[in-house]
Short mmCIF file of C-alpha atoms in Angstrom, two decimals:
data_model
loop_
_atom_site.label_atom_id
_atom_site.label_comp_id
_atom_site.label_asym_id
_atom_site.label_seq_id
_atom_site.Cartn_x
_atom_site.Cartn_y
_atom_site.Cartn_z
CA MET A 139 4.33 1.83 -123.97
CA LEU A 140 6.91 3.98 -124.75
CA LYS A 141 9.78 4.97 -121.82
CA ILE A 142 10.71 8.60 -121.36
CA GLY A 143 12.69 10.36 -119.36
CA ILE A 144 14.22 13.93 -119.10
CA PHE A 145 17.59 15.53 -118.59
CA GLY A 146 17.30 18.92 -117.03
CA VAL A 147 14.44 20.06 -115.24
CA GLY A 148 14.85 23.82 -114.68
CA HIS A 149 12.37 26.54 -115.65
CA LEU A 150 12.06 24.45 -119.15
CA GLY A 151 12.33 21.16 -117.97
CA ALA A 152 9.53 22.05 -115.69
CA VAL A 153 7.41 23.05 -118.43
CA HIS A 154 8.02 19.78 -120.41
CA VAL A 155 7.93 17.49 -117.04
CA GLN A 156 4.19 19.04 -117.37
CA LEU A 157 3.00 18.70 -120.53
CA LEU A 158 4.35 15.27 -120.86
CA GLN A 159 2.43 13.93 -117.58
CA GLU A 160 -0.46 15.35 -119.68
CA LEU A 161 0.04 13.08 -122.30
CA SER A 162 0.88 10.17 -119.67
CA SER A 163 -1.38 7.74 -121.23
CA ASP A 164 0.86 7.48 -124.57
CA TYR A 165 3.82 6.76 -122.37
CA GLU A 166 5.23 5.85 -119.52
CA PHE A 167 7.08 8.40 -117.88
CA VAL A 168 10.28 6.81 -116.06
CA GLY A 169 12.15 9.81 -114.22
CA PHE A 170 14.46 12.45 -114.97
CA VAL A 171 18.57 13.66 -114.06
CA ASP A 172 19.22 17.06 -113.01
CA PRO A 173 22.15 17.83 -111.01
CA SER A 174 20.09 20.75 -108.56
CA ASP A 175 18.49 19.42 -105.42
CA ALA A 176 16.56 22.63 -105.83
CA ASN A 177 15.14 21.46 -109.10
CA ALA A 178 14.74 17.94 -108.17
CA HIS A 179 12.78 18.38 -105.24
CA ARG A 180 10.53 20.52 -106.36
CA ILE A 181 9.65 18.67 -109.27
CA GLN A 182 9.61 15.29 -107.06
CA GLN A 183 7.21 17.37 -104.62
CA GLN A 184 5.11 18.56 -107.55
CA PHE A 185 4.94 15.60 -109.88
CA GLY A 186 5.42 12.51 -107.82
CA ILE A 187 8.69 11.60 -110.58
CA LYS A 188 11.61 9.82 -109.80
CA ARG A 189 14.98 11.40 -109.81
CA PHE A 190 17.98 9.22 -111.13
CA PHE A 191 21.53 10.48 -110.33
CA GLU A 192 23.45 8.73 -113.22
CA VAL A 193 22.81 9.62 -116.94
CA ASN A 194 23.24 6.18 -118.11
CA GLU A 195 20.74 4.33 -115.63
CA LEU A 196 17.83 6.49 -117.03
CA ILE A 197 18.88 5.75 -120.15
CA ASP A 198 19.11 2.32 -120.32
CA LEU A 199 15.54 2.17 -118.82
CA CYS A 200 14.37 4.18 -121.49
CA ASP A 201 13.18 4.48 -125.25
CA CYS A 202 13.65 8.60 -125.76
CA ILE A 203 15.11 11.17 -124.04
CA ASP A 204 13.70 14.87 -123.40
CA ILE A 205 17.08 17.23 -123.30
CA VAL A 206 16.21 20.12 -121.60
CA ALA A 207 19.67 21.01 -119.97
CA PRO A 208 21.45 24.25 -120.83
CA THR A 209 22.57 24.26 -124.79
CA SER A 210 26.05 23.88 -123.98
CA GLN A 211 25.09 20.35 -122.06
CA HIS A 212 22.96 19.09 -125.02
CA PHE A 213 25.81 17.40 -127.43
CA ASP A 214 28.14 15.78 -124.43
CA LEU A 215 24.57 14.43 -123.31
CA ALA A 216 23.01 13.43 -126.46
CA SER A 217 26.15 11.58 -127.39
CA THR A 218 26.82 9.67 -123.92
#
């Protein structure tokens, strides 16, 4: 089963979380990374998904990452 994680769970990231959970029979949703405690708390409460604080920790557990952080951060996150 494909393991997926998300970087960024702001407004658009929350939409990604919801849609990915609807397709969860195709993969395992491992967790997310987001620097905002408010965003993280909302997603944890609404969807019950684990928050990671270290980008590399989540990467090591996943087959793919959905990057939904601000565009200015995409390169740095993708090249980690």
